[in-house]
Short mmCIF file of C-alpha atoms in Angstrom, two decimals:
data_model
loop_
_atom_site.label_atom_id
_atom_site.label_comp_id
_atom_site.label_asym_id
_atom_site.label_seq_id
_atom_site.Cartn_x
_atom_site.Cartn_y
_atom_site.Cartn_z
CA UNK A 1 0.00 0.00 0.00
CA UNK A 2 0.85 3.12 -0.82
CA UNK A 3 1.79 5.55 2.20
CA UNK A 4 1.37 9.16 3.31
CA UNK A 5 4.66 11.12 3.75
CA UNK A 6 4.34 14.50 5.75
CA UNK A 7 7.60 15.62 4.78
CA UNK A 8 7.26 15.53 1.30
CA UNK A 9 3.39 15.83 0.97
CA UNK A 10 2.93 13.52 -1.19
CA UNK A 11 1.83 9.25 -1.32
CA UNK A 12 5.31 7.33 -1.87
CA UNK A 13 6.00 3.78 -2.94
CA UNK A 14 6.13 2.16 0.41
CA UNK A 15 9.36 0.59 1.48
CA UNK A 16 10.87 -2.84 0.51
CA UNK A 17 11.85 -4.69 3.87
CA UNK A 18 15.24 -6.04 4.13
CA UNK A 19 16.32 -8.89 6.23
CA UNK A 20 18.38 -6.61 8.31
CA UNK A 21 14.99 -4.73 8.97
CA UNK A 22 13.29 -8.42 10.22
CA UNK A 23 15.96 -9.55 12.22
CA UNK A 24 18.17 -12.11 10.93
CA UNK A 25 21.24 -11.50 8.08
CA UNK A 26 19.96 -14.00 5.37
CA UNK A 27 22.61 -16.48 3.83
CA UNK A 28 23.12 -17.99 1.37
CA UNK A 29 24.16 -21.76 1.06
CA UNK A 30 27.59 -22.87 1.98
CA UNK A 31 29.87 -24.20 -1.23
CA UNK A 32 30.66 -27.41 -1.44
CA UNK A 33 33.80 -28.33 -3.47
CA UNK A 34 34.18 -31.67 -4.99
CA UNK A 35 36.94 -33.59 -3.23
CA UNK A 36 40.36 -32.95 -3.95
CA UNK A 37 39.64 -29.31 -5.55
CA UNK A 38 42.75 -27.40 -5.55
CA UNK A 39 42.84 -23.76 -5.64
CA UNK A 40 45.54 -21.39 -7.35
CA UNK A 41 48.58 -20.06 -5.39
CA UNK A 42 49.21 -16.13 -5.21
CA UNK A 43 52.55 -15.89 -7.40
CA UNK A 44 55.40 -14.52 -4.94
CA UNK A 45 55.93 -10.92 -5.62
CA UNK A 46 59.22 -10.25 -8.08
CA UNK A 47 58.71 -13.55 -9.48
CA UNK A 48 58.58 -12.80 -13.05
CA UNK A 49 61.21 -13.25 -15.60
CA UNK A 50 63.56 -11.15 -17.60
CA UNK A 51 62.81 -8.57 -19.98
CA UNK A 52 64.23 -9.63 -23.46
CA UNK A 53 67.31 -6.92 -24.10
CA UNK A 54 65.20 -5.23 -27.69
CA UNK A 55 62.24 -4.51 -25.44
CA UNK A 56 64.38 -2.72 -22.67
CA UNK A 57 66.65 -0.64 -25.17
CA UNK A 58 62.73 0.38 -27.18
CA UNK A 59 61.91 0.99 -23.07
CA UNK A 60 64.82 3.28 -22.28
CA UNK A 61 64.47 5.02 -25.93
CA UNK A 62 60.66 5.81 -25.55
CA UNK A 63 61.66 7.32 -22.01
CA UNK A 64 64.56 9.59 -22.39
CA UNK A 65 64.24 13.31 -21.34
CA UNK A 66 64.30 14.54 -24.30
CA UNK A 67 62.22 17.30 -25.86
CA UNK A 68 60.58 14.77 -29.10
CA UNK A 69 57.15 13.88 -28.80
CA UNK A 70 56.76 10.15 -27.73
CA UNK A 71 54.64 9.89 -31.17
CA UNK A 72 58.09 11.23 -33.17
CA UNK A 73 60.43 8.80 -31.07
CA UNK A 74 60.79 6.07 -33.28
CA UNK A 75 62.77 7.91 -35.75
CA UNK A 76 62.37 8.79 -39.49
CA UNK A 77 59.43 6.55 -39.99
CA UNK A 78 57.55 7.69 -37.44
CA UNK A 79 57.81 11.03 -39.40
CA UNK A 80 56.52 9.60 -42.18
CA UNK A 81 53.80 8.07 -40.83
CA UNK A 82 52.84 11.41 -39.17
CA UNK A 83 53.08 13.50 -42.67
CA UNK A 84 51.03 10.67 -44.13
CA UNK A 85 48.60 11.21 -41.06
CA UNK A 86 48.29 14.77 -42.13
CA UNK A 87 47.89 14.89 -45.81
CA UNK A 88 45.09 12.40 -45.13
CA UNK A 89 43.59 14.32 -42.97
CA UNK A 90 44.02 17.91 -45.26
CA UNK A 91 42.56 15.23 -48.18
CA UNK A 92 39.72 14.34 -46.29
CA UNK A 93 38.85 18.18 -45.14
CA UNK A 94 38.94 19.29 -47.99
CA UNK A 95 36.96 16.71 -49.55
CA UNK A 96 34.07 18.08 -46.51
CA UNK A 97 34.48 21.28 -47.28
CA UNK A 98 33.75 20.37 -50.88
CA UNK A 99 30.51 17.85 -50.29
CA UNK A 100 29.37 21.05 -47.97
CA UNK A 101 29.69 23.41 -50.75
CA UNK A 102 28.04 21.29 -53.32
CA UNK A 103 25.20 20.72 -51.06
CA UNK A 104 24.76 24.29 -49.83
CA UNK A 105 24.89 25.47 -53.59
CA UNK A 106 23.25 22.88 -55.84
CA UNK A 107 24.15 23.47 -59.27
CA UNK A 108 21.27 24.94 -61.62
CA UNK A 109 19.52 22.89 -64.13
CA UNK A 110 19.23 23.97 -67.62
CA UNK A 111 15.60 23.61 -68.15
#
């Protein structure tokens, strides 16, 4: 039922009781494991293995102090790859720009 609040002045949905509310912490059932069930260790910390030399030299090359972008680091081909970023994106501006125009000013027919 619905019930009167005096605070609010208006009829609220009335409240959904909780376990907590009725006494008792419900539980759920207990899990029973087949026998002989083993469960994963936790890996001792520092465990892991070596890092293979390449991937620590690209490691200590990506984080020098130096003032290159980290997108520029990888030397001349990365600078490619960049200028080839950017004429793409001038080509595909432009190629906007131009669908825009076309639409805004549709070309008159000859009739």
């Amino acid at each position: 039922m619905y019930e009167w609040r005096n605070s609010t002045g208006r009829l609220s949905a009335p409240t959904v009781q909780t376990p907590a509310k009725l006494g008792g912490a419900a539980e759920g059932p207990g899990i029973i494991y087949p026998p002989g069930t083993t469960f994963p260790k936790e890996a001792p910390r520092g465990a892991m293995g070596e890092i293979p030399g390449l991937l620590s030299q690209k490691m200590q090359m990506f984080q020098k102090a130096n003032s290159i972008p980290i997108h520029l680091k990888g030397g001349p081909f990365d600078k490619v790859l960049f200028g080839a970023t950017l004429v793409m994106c001038a080509v595909g501006l432009t190629g906007c720009l131009n669908f825009f125009y076309d639409m805004s000013f549709p070309k008159k027919s000859e009739d």
